[in-house]
């Protein structure tokens, strides 16, 4: 049996709900073999009002990890998550090009949950210039879509569509702007755009604070879907079902966050593929 292989180049979330931990759990739920190149470790300090701390690895160490990973059988799909510094983004872009990878999902992570400032402002420009043109799918949230499009954070469906068009013009094959429950709509709504067609991805809004890692999980699910041979549209729709179930079964981790539950779709016999 040929097992599909999925790779994440991302940060580690010490709380286990987001980052590469979310990616690997999602990859496993999809029945793929997950690999990870760790870019940084994110912690929260309860003694300092749950302040986020990001400890970055060197770009050279990330490059060494990728050499190990790519020395094996070909990777069927990969995603990027928190990269941080420009040299780290360059390492990821070079690995994608050297490996001639097609199923590339760029999750343009720019902030930690609970923060509202770009981790490294110059990295947003590097993501836009070096990674977005390599993306089969990119999955920005509203803030990230505003940064990439240069239009400011979208507040309406129309503005989400405008941002998606601008990001698509940067070279991404497909753009999914994640509105989720942040938008003032009846449903939790994301906008899909492939250069020709807009599709609204909708699910019931859930009144829950336990959604830590939802964005990472969605992008990882898209990645795994592509690895399994789904079309881009099929992979995105499956990921929406998967993450909706995961949010529905989210739980409290500590007084600051609650992660989504990656096993929810399986436990509920949700046919997301």
PDB file of C-alpha atoms in Angstrom:
ATOM      1  CA  UNK A   1       0.000   0.000   0.000  1.00  0.00           C
ATOM      2  CA  UNK A   2       1.348   3.395  -0.989  1.00  0.00           C
ATOM      3  CA  UNK A   3       0.812   5.832   1.863  1.00  0.00           C
ATOM      4  CA  UNK A   4       0.555   9.480   0.861  1.00  0.00           C
ATOM      5  CA  UNK A   5       3.073  11.780   2.514  1.00  0.00           C
ATOM      6  CA  UNK A   6       2.285  15.282   3.761  1.00  0.00           C
ATOM      7  CA  UNK A   7       4.742  17.887   5.026  1.00  0.00           C
ATOM      8  CA  UNK A   8       4.308  20.931   7.218  1.00  0.00           C
ATOM      9  CA  UNK A   9       6.941  23.647   7.567  1.00  0.00           C
ATOM     10  CA  UNK A  10       5.669  25.405  10.636  1.00  0.00           C
ATOM     11  CA  UNK A  11       6.082  26.382  14.262  1.00  0.00           C
ATOM     12  CA  UNK A  12       5.380  24.156  17.250  1.00  0.00           C
ATOM     13  CA  UNK A  13       2.554  25.198  19.556  1.00  0.00           C
ATOM     14  CA  UNK A  14       3.418  24.082  23.084  1.00  0.00           C
ATOM     15  CA  UNK A  15      -0.296  23.968  23.942  1.00  0.00           C
ATOM     16  CA  UNK A  16      -0.788  21.346  21.229  1.00  0.00           C
ATOM     17  CA  UNK A  17      -3.765  22.932  19.506  1.00  0.00           C
ATOM     18  CA  UNK A  18      -2.275  24.852  16.594  1.00  0.00           C
ATOM     19  CA  UNK A  19       0.896  24.880  14.515  1.00  0.00           C
ATOM     20  CA  UNK A  20       2.536  21.676  13.441  1.00  0.00           C
ATOM     21  CA  UNK A  21       0.753  19.742  16.202  1.00  0.00           C
ATOM     22  CA  UNK A  22      -2.579  20.581  14.572  1.00  0.00           C
ATOM     23  CA  UNK A  23      -1.133  19.788  11.159  1.00  0.00           C
ATOM     24  CA  UNK A  24       0.169  16.351  12.106  1.00  0.00           C
ATOM     25  CA  UNK A  25      -3.081  15.397  13.852  1.00  0.00           C
ATOM     26  CA  UNK A  26      -5.035  16.435  10.774  1.00  0.00           C
ATOM     27  CA  UNK A  27      -2.694  14.580   8.431  1.00  0.00           C
ATOM     28  CA  UNK A  28      -3.185  11.434  10.519  1.00  0.00           C
ATOM     29  CA  UNK A  29      -6.975  11.767  10.501  1.00  0.00           C
ATOM     30  CA  UNK A  30      -6.835  11.918   6.705  1.00  0.00           C
ATOM     31  CA  UNK A  31      -4.750   8.740   6.580  1.00  0.00           C
ATOM     32  CA  UNK A  32      -1.551  10.371   5.375  1.00  0.00           C
ATOM     33  CA  UNK A  33       1.978  10.121   6.776  1.00  0.00           C
ATOM     34  CA  UNK A  34       2.859  13.481   8.281  1.00  0.00           C
ATOM     35  CA  UNK A  35       6.319  15.040   8.327  1.00  0.00           C
ATOM     36  CA  UNK A  36       7.352  18.299   9.964  1.00  0.00           C
ATOM     37  CA  UNK A  37      10.163  20.825   9.685  1.00  0.00           C
ATOM     38  CA  UNK A  38      10.032  22.914  12.873  1.00  0.00           C
ATOM     39  CA  UNK A  39      10.653  26.647  12.463  1.00  0.00           C
ATOM     40  CA  UNK A  40      10.006  27.884  16.007  1.00  0.00           C
ATOM     41  CA  UNK A  41       8.342  27.085  19.314  1.00  0.00           C
ATOM     42  CA  UNK A  42       5.440  29.204  20.589  1.00  0.00           C
ATOM     43  CA  UNK A  43       4.764  29.279  24.315  1.00  0.00           C
ATOM     44  CA  UNK A  44       2.378  31.167  26.598  1.00  0.00           C
ATOM     45  CA  UNK A  45       3.463  32.470  29.978  1.00  0.00           C
ATOM     46  CA  UNK A  46       0.685  32.306  32.614  1.00  0.00           C
ATOM     47  CA  UNK A  47       2.858  34.413  34.923  1.00  0.00           C
ATOM     48  CA  UNK A  48       2.798  37.283  32.406  1.00  0.00           C
ATOM     49  CA  UNK A  49      -0.906  37.357  31.509  1.00  0.00           C
ATOM     50  CA  UNK A  50      -0.464  34.497  29.019  1.00  0.00           C
ATOM     51  CA  UNK A  51       2.059  36.465  26.951  1.00  0.00           C
ATOM     52  CA  UNK A  52       3.093  34.697  23.762  1.00  0.00           C
ATOM     53  CA  UNK A  53       6.796  34.006  23.300  1.00  0.00           C
ATOM     54  CA  UNK A  54       8.206  32.860  19.980  1.00  0.00           C
ATOM     55  CA  UNK A  55      11.598  31.139  20.020  1.00  0.00           C
ATOM     56  CA  UNK A  56      12.864  30.767  16.479  1.00  0.00           C
ATOM     57  CA  UNK A  57      15.213  28.138  15.100  1.00  0.00           C
ATOM     58  CA  UNK A  58      17.896  29.103  12.615  1.00  0.00           C
ATOM     59  CA  UNK A  59      17.134  28.966   8.915  1.00  0.00           C
ATOM     60  CA  UNK A  60      20.114  26.606   8.543  1.00  0.00           C
ATOM     61  CA  UNK A  61      18.540  24.120  10.979  1.00  0.00           C
ATOM     62  CA  UNK A  62      15.241  24.237   9.103  1.00  0.00           C
ATOM     63  CA  UNK A  63      17.137  23.627   5.877  1.00  0.00           C
ATOM     64  CA  UNK A  64      18.812  20.571   7.451  1.00  0.00           C
ATOM     65  CA  UNK A  65      15.424  19.211   8.495  1.00  0.00           C
ATOM     66  CA  UNK A  66      14.113  19.634   4.969  1.00  0.00           C
ATOM     67  CA  UNK A  67      17.143  17.835   3.527  1.00  0.00           C
ATOM     68  CA  UNK A  68      16.325  14.853   5.730  1.00  0.00           C
ATOM     69  CA  UNK A  69      12.629  14.924   4.840  1.00  0.00           C
ATOM     70  CA  UNK A  70      13.144  15.328   1.106  1.00  0.00           C
ATOM     71  CA  UNK A  71      15.817  12.635   0.924  1.00  0.00           C
ATOM     72  CA  UNK A  72      13.074  10.026   1.200  1.00  0.00           C
ATOM     73  CA  UNK A  73      10.176   9.263  -1.082  1.00  0.00           C
ATOM     74  CA  UNK A  74       8.508  12.258  -2.729  1.00  0.00           C
ATOM     75  CA  UNK A  75       6.158  14.373  -0.639  1.00  0.00           C
ATOM     76  CA  UNK A  76       2.635  14.399  -2.084  1.00  0.00           C
ATOM     77  CA  UNK A  77       1.611  17.763  -0.619  1.00  0.00           C
ATOM     78  CA  UNK A  78       2.983  20.346   1.775  1.00  0.00           C
ATOM     79  CA  UNK A  79       1.876  23.385   3.705  1.00  0.00           C
ATOM     80  CA  UNK A  80       3.655  26.264   5.343  1.00  0.00           C
ATOM     81  CA  UNK A  81       2.617  27.812   8.623  1.00  0.00           C
ATOM     82  CA  UNK A  82       4.488  30.167  10.923  1.00  0.00           C
ATOM     83  CA  UNK A  83       7.830  30.942   9.314  1.00  0.00           C
ATOM     84  CA  UNK A  84       8.761  34.297  10.801  1.00  0.00           C
ATOM     85  CA  UNK A  85      12.022  35.648   9.438  1.00  0.00           C
ATOM     86  CA  UNK A  86      12.709  36.344   5.778  1.00  0.00           C
ATOM     87  CA  UNK A  87      15.579  33.828   5.609  1.00  0.00           C
ATOM     88  CA  UNK A  88      13.182  31.124   6.838  1.00  0.00           C
ATOM     89  CA  UNK A  89      10.711  32.045   4.099  1.00  0.00           C
ATOM     90  CA  UNK A  90      13.519  31.853   1.556  1.00  0.00           C
ATOM     91  CA  UNK A  91      14.444  28.341   2.773  1.00  0.00           C
ATOM     92  CA  UNK A  92      10.830  27.194   2.398  1.00  0.00           C
ATOM     93  CA  UNK A  93      10.502  28.720  -1.070  1.00  0.00           C
ATOM     94  CA  UNK A  94      13.771  27.154  -2.226  1.00  0.00           C
ATOM     95  CA  UNK A  95      12.711  23.717  -0.964  1.00  0.00           C
ATOM     96  CA  UNK A  96       9.397  23.968  -2.806  1.00  0.00           C
ATOM     97  CA  UNK A  97      11.119  24.950  -6.060  1.00  0.00           C
ATOM     98  CA  UNK A  98      13.945  22.443  -5.731  1.00  0.00           C
ATOM     99  CA  UNK A  99      11.494  19.656  -5.030  1.00  0.00           C
ATOM    100  CA  UNK A 100       9.280  20.771  -7.932  1.00  0.00           C
ATOM    101  CA  UNK A 101       6.273  20.473  -5.641  1.00  0.00           C
ATOM    102  CA  UNK A 102       2.828  21.198  -7.040  1.00  0.00           C
ATOM    103  CA  UNK A 103       0.425  20.560  -4.154  1.00  0.00           C
ATOM    104  CA  UNK A 104       1.531  23.549  -2.095  1.00  0.00           C
ATOM    105  CA  UNK A 105      -0.720  25.182   0.497  1.00  0.00           C
ATOM    106  CA  UNK A 106       0.487  28.502   1.880  1.00  0.00           C
ATOM    107  CA  UNK A 107      -1.080  29.445   5.201  1.00  0.00           C
ATOM    108  CA  UNK A 108       0.396  32.957   5.533  1.00  0.00           C
ATOM    109  CA  UNK A 109       0.630  33.056   9.335  1.00  0.00           C
ATOM    110  CA  UNK A 110       1.525  36.552  10.509  1.00  0.00           C
ATOM    111  CA  UNK A 111       0.242  36.769  14.092  1.00  0.00           C
ATOM    112  CA  UNK A 112      -0.338  34.542  17.120  1.00  0.00           C
ATOM    113  CA  UNK A 113      -3.895  34.161  18.385  1.00  0.00           C
ATOM    114  CA  UNK A 114      -4.447  36.869  20.969  1.00  0.00           C
ATOM    115  CA  UNK A 115      -1.997  39.273  19.333  1.00  0.00           C
ATOM    116  CA  UNK A 116      -2.807  41.945  16.790  1.00  0.00           C
ATOM    117  CA  UNK A 117       0.597  42.857  15.410  1.00  0.00           C
ATOM    118  CA  UNK A 118       2.573  41.200  12.644  1.00  0.00           C
ATOM    119  CA  UNK A 119       5.291  39.056  14.196  1.00  0.00           C
ATOM    120  CA  UNK A 120       7.873  40.417  11.771  1.00  0.00           C
ATOM    121  CA  UNK A 121       6.553  43.080   9.381  1.00  0.00           C
ATOM    122  CA  UNK A 122       9.139  42.391   6.657  1.00  0.00           C
ATOM    123  CA  UNK A 123       8.056  38.746   6.566  1.00  0.00           C
ATOM    124  CA  UNK A 124       4.632  39.709   5.213  1.00  0.00           C
ATOM    125  CA  UNK A 125       6.298  41.143   2.124  1.00  0.00           C
ATOM    126  CA  UNK A 126       8.479  38.052   1.710  1.00  0.00           C
ATOM    127  CA  UNK A 127       5.452  35.749   1.989  1.00  0.00           C
ATOM    128  CA  UNK A 128       3.693  37.827  -0.658  1.00  0.00           C
ATOM    129  CA  UNK A 129       6.646  37.869  -3.061  1.00  0.00           C
ATOM    130  CA  UNK A 130       8.255  34.448  -2.522  1.00  0.00           C
ATOM    131  CA  UNK A 131       5.530  32.041  -1.395  1.00  0.00           C
ATOM    132  CA  UNK A 132       2.187  33.227  -2.750  1.00  0.00           C
ATOM    133  CA  UNK A 133       3.325  32.708  -6.390  1.00  0.00           C
ATOM    134  CA  UNK A 134       4.100  29.060  -5.509  1.00  0.00           C
ATOM    135  CA  UNK A 135       0.713  28.359  -3.931  1.00  0.00           C
ATOM    136  CA  UNK A 136      -1.799  25.949  -5.351  1.00  0.00           C
ATOM    137  CA  UNK A 137      -3.954  27.202  -2.477  1.00  0.00           C
ATOM    138  CA  UNK A 138      -3.410  30.005   0.000  1.00  0.00           C
ATOM    139  CA  UNK A 139      -5.617  30.358   3.073  1.00  0.00           C
ATOM    140  CA  UNK A 140      -5.321  33.835   4.635  1.00  0.00           C
ATOM    141  CA  UNK A 141      -7.590  34.936   7.444  1.00  0.00           C
ATOM    142  CA  UNK A 142      -9.100  38.411   7.279  1.00  0.00           C
ATOM    143  CA  UNK A 143      -6.075  40.173   8.771  1.00  0.00           C
ATOM    144  CA  UNK A 144      -3.638  38.292   6.534  1.00  0.00           C
ATOM    145  CA  UNK A 145      -5.792  38.930   3.465  1.00  0.00           C
ATOM    146  CA  UNK A 146      -5.639  42.634   4.247  1.00  0.00           C
ATOM    147  CA  UNK A 147      -1.858  42.534   4.579  1.00  0.00           C
ATOM    148  CA  UNK A 148      -1.329  40.572   1.357  1.00  0.00           C
ATOM    149  CA  UNK A 149      -3.806  42.548  -0.728  1.00  0.00           C
ATOM    150  CA  UNK A 150      -2.734  45.917   0.648  1.00  0.00           C
ATOM    151  CA  UNK A 151      -6.401  46.838   1.033  1.00  0.00           C
ATOM    152  CA  UNK A 152      -6.775  46.600   4.795  1.00  0.00           C
ATOM    153  CA  UNK A 153      -8.720  43.962   6.735  1.00  0.00           C
ATOM    154  CA  UNK A 154     -11.936  43.004   4.856  1.00  0.00           C
ATOM    155  CA  UNK A 155     -15.148  43.657   6.744  1.00  0.00           C
ATOM    156  CA  UNK A 156     -17.736  42.509   4.186  1.00  0.00           C
ATOM    157  CA  UNK A 157     -18.131  39.668   1.710  1.00  0.00           C
ATOM    158  CA  UNK A 158     -17.524  42.110  -1.116  1.00  0.00           C
ATOM    159  CA  UNK A 159     -14.238  43.225   0.433  1.00  0.00           C
ATOM    160  CA  UNK A 160     -13.238  39.575   0.940  1.00  0.00           C
ATOM    161  CA  UNK A 161     -13.833  38.941  -2.748  1.00  0.00           C
ATOM    162  CA  UNK A 162     -11.803  42.011  -3.711  1.00  0.00           C
ATOM    163  CA  UNK A 163      -8.937  40.853  -1.496  1.00  0.00           C
ATOM    164  CA  UNK A 164      -9.110  37.351  -2.999  1.00  0.00           C
ATOM    165  CA  UNK A 165      -8.835  38.796  -6.508  1.00  0.00           C
ATOM    166  CA  UNK A 166      -5.792  40.868  -5.565  1.00  0.00           C
ATOM    167  CA  UNK A 167      -4.058  37.934  -3.884  1.00  0.00           C
ATOM    168  CA  UNK A 168      -4.826  35.725  -6.880  1.00  0.00           C
ATOM    169  CA  UNK A 169      -3.146  38.318  -9.098  1.00  0.00           C
ATOM    170  CA  UNK A 170       0.056  37.798  -7.059  1.00  0.00           C
ATOM    171  CA  UNK A 171       0.297  34.280  -8.482  1.00  0.00           C
ATOM    172  CA  UNK A 172      -1.700  31.987  -6.211  1.00  0.00           C
ATOM    173  CA  UNK A 173      -3.736  29.443  -8.170  1.00  0.00           C
ATOM    174  CA  UNK A 174      -6.594  29.456  -5.649  1.00  0.00           C
ATOM    175  CA  UNK A 175      -7.323  31.792  -2.739  1.00  0.00           C
ATOM    176  CA  UNK A 176      -9.527  30.972   0.251  1.00  0.00           C
ATOM    177  CA  UNK A 177     -10.125  34.003   2.464  1.00  0.00           C
ATOM    178  CA  UNK A 178     -11.262  32.729   5.841  1.00  0.00           C
ATOM    179  CA  UNK A 179     -14.016  34.862   7.326  1.00  0.00           C
ATOM    180  CA  UNK A 180     -15.328  32.266   9.735  1.00  0.00           C
ATOM    181  CA  UNK A 181     -17.468  33.719  12.484  1.00  0.00           C
ATOM    182  CA  UNK A 182     -15.636  37.078  12.459  1.00  0.00           C
ATOM    183  CA  UNK A 183     -17.795  38.413   9.643  1.00  0.00           C
ATOM    184  CA  UNK A 184     -21.255  39.802  10.342  1.00  0.00           C
ATOM    185  CA  UNK A 185     -23.033  37.164   8.291  1.00  0.00           C
ATOM    186  CA  UNK A 186     -25.645  34.555   9.162  1.00  0.00           C
ATOM    187  CA  UNK A 187     -23.168  31.738   8.525  1.00  0.00           C
ATOM    188  CA  UNK A 188     -19.458  31.194   9.187  1.00  0.00           C
ATOM    189  CA  UNK A 189     -18.350  32.125   5.693  1.00  0.00           C
ATOM    190  CA  UNK A 190     -15.134  31.751   3.699  1.00  0.00           C
ATOM    191  CA  UNK A 191     -14.575  32.945   0.129  1.00  0.00           C
ATOM    192  CA  UNK A 192     -13.053  30.623  -2.502  1.00  0.00           C
ATOM    193  CA  UNK A 193     -11.645  32.145  -5.707  1.00  0.00           C
ATOM    194  CA  UNK A 194      -9.770  30.307  -8.460  1.00  0.00           C
ATOM    195  CA  UNK A 195      -9.413  33.186 -10.893  1.00  0.00           C
ATOM    196  CA  UNK A 196     -12.740  32.433 -12.541  1.00  0.00           C
ATOM    197  CA  UNK A 197     -15.354  31.581  -9.951  1.00  0.00           C
ATOM    198  CA  UNK A 198     -16.262  32.760  -6.473  1.00  0.00           C
ATOM    199  CA  UNK A 199     -17.697  30.127  -4.128  1.00  0.00           C
ATOM    200  CA  UNK A 200     -18.985  30.809  -0.636  1.00  0.00           C
ATOM    201  CA  UNK A 201     -18.069  28.120   1.881  1.00  0.00           C
ATOM    202  CA  UNK A 202     -20.681  28.280   4.615  1.00  0.00           C
ATOM    203  CA  UNK A 203     -21.348  26.472   7.872  1.00  0.00           C
ATOM    204  CA  UNK A 204     -23.464  27.264  10.926  1.00  0.00           C
ATOM    205  CA  UNK A 205     -21.863  29.733  13.311  1.00  0.00           C
ATOM    206  CA  UNK A 206     -21.007  28.187  16.652  1.00  0.00           C
ATOM    207  CA  UNK A 207     -20.977  30.219  19.844  1.00  0.00           C
ATOM    208  CA  UNK A 208     -17.773  28.776  21.252  1.00  0.00           C
ATOM    209  CA  UNK A 209     -14.413  30.223  22.316  1.00  0.00           C
ATOM    210  CA  UNK A 210     -12.788  26.842  21.741  1.00  0.00           C
ATOM    211  CA  UNK A 211     -11.463  27.336  18.216  1.00  0.00           C
ATOM    212  CA  UNK A 212      -7.698  27.515  18.784  1.00  0.00           C
ATOM    213  CA  UNK A 213      -5.926  25.980  15.791  1.00  0.00           C
ATOM    214  CA  UNK A 214      -8.916  26.156  13.447  1.00  0.00           C
ATOM    215  CA  UNK A 215      -6.973  28.013  10.755  1.00  0.00           C
ATOM    216  CA  UNK A 216      -4.001  25.656  10.861  1.00  0.00           C
ATOM    217  CA  UNK A 217      -6.344  22.679  10.836  1.00  0.00           C
ATOM    218  CA  UNK A 218      -8.241  23.943   7.791  1.00  0.00           C
ATOM    219  CA  UNK A 219      -5.033  24.496   5.793  1.00  0.00           C
ATOM    220  CA  UNK A 220      -3.670  21.110   6.856  1.00  0.00           C
ATOM    221  CA  UNK A 221      -6.914  19.437   5.796  1.00  0.00           C
ATOM    222  CA  UNK A 222      -6.689  21.076   2.369  1.00  0.00           C
ATOM    223  CA  UNK A 223      -3.106  19.803   2.117  1.00  0.00           C
ATOM    224  CA  UNK A 224      -4.054  16.253   3.040  1.00  0.00           C
ATOM    225  CA  UNK A 225      -6.995  16.320   0.646  1.00  0.00           C
ATOM    226  CA  UNK A 226      -4.720  17.309  -2.229  1.00  0.00           C
ATOM    227  CA  UNK A 227      -2.296  14.538  -1.262  1.00  0.00           C
ATOM    228  CA  UNK A 228      -5.170  12.054  -1.416  1.00  0.00           C
ATOM    229  CA  UNK A 229      -5.918  13.089  -4.982  1.00  0.00           C
ATOM    230  CA  UNK A 230      -8.859  15.439  -4.477  1.00  0.00           C
ATOM    231  CA  UNK A 231      -9.289  18.388  -6.793  1.00  0.00           C
ATOM    232  CA  UNK A 232      -8.674  21.815  -5.252  1.00  0.00           C
ATOM    233  CA  UNK A 233     -12.400  22.485  -4.907  1.00  0.00           C
ATOM    234  CA  UNK A 234     -13.024  19.031  -3.413  1.00  0.00           C
ATOM    235  CA  UNK A 235     -10.121  19.435  -0.977  1.00  0.00           C
ATOM    236  CA  UNK A 236     -11.365  22.828   0.211  1.00  0.00           C
ATOM    237  CA  UNK A 237     -14.952  21.649   0.682  1.00  0.00           C
ATOM    238  CA  UNK A 238     -13.758  18.552   2.580  1.00  0.00           C
ATOM    239  CA  UNK A 239     -11.560  20.731   4.785  1.00  0.00           C
ATOM    240  CA  UNK A 240     -14.524  22.967   5.619  1.00  0.00           C
ATOM    241  CA  UNK A 241     -16.498  19.915   6.803  1.00  0.00           C
ATOM    242  CA  UNK A 242     -13.532  18.605   8.760  1.00  0.00           C
ATOM    243  CA  UNK A 243     -12.760  21.852  10.597  1.00  0.00           C
ATOM    244  CA  UNK A 244     -16.438  22.562  11.292  1.00  0.00           C
ATOM    245  CA  UNK A 245     -16.702  19.228  13.110  1.00  0.00           C
ATOM    246  CA  UNK A 246     -13.429  19.950  14.925  1.00  0.00           C
ATOM    247  CA  UNK A 247     -14.709  23.323  16.154  1.00  0.00           C
ATOM    248  CA  UNK A 248     -17.997  21.771  17.241  1.00  0.00           C
ATOM    249  CA  UNK A 249     -16.078  19.435  19.579  1.00  0.00           C
ATOM    250  CA  UNK A 250     -13.566  22.026  20.824  1.00  0.00           C
ATOM    251  CA  UNK A 251     -12.660  21.939  24.503  1.00  0.00           C
ATOM    252  CA  UNK A 252     -10.994  24.075  27.187  1.00  0.00           C
ATOM    253  CA  UNK A 253      -7.222  23.660  27.554  1.00  0.00           C
ATOM    254  CA  UNK A 254      -6.527  26.449  30.021  1.00  0.00           C
ATOM    255  CA  UNK A 255      -8.108  29.749  31.044  1.00  0.00           C
ATOM    256  CA  UNK A 256      -6.789  31.421  27.883  1.00  0.00           C
ATOM    257  CA  UNK A 257      -7.513  29.003  25.031  1.00  0.00           C
ATOM    258  CA  UNK A 258      -9.435  25.934  23.969  1.00  0.00           C
ATOM    259  CA  UNK A 259      -8.370  23.928  20.907  1.00  0.00           C
ATOM    260  CA  UNK A 260     -10.496  22.267  18.284  1.00  0.00           C
ATOM    261  CA  UNK A 261     -10.742  18.463  18.438  1.00  0.00           C
ATOM    262  CA  UNK A 262      -9.159  16.868  15.393  1.00  0.00           C
ATOM    263  CA  UNK A 263     -10.830  13.510  15.901  1.00  0.00           C
ATOM    264  CA  UNK A 264     -14.356  14.924  15.785  1.00  0.00           C
ATOM    265  CA  UNK A 265     -15.218  14.031  12.185  1.00  0.00           C
ATOM    266  CA  UNK A 266     -14.085  10.439  12.695  1.00  0.00           C
ATOM    267  CA  UNK A 267     -15.969  10.098  15.962  1.00  0.00           C
ATOM    268  CA  UNK A 268     -19.128  11.540  14.432  1.00  0.00           C
ATOM    269  CA  UNK A 269     -18.756   9.344  11.309  1.00  0.00           C
ATOM    270  CA  UNK A 270     -18.661  12.534   9.257  1.00  0.00           C
ATOM    271  CA  UNK A 271     -17.965  11.651   5.633  1.00  0.00           C
ATOM    272  CA  UNK A 272     -15.710  14.585   4.852  1.00  0.00           C
ATOM    273  CA  UNK A 273     -13.762  12.954   2.006  1.00  0.00           C
TER     274      UNK A 273
END
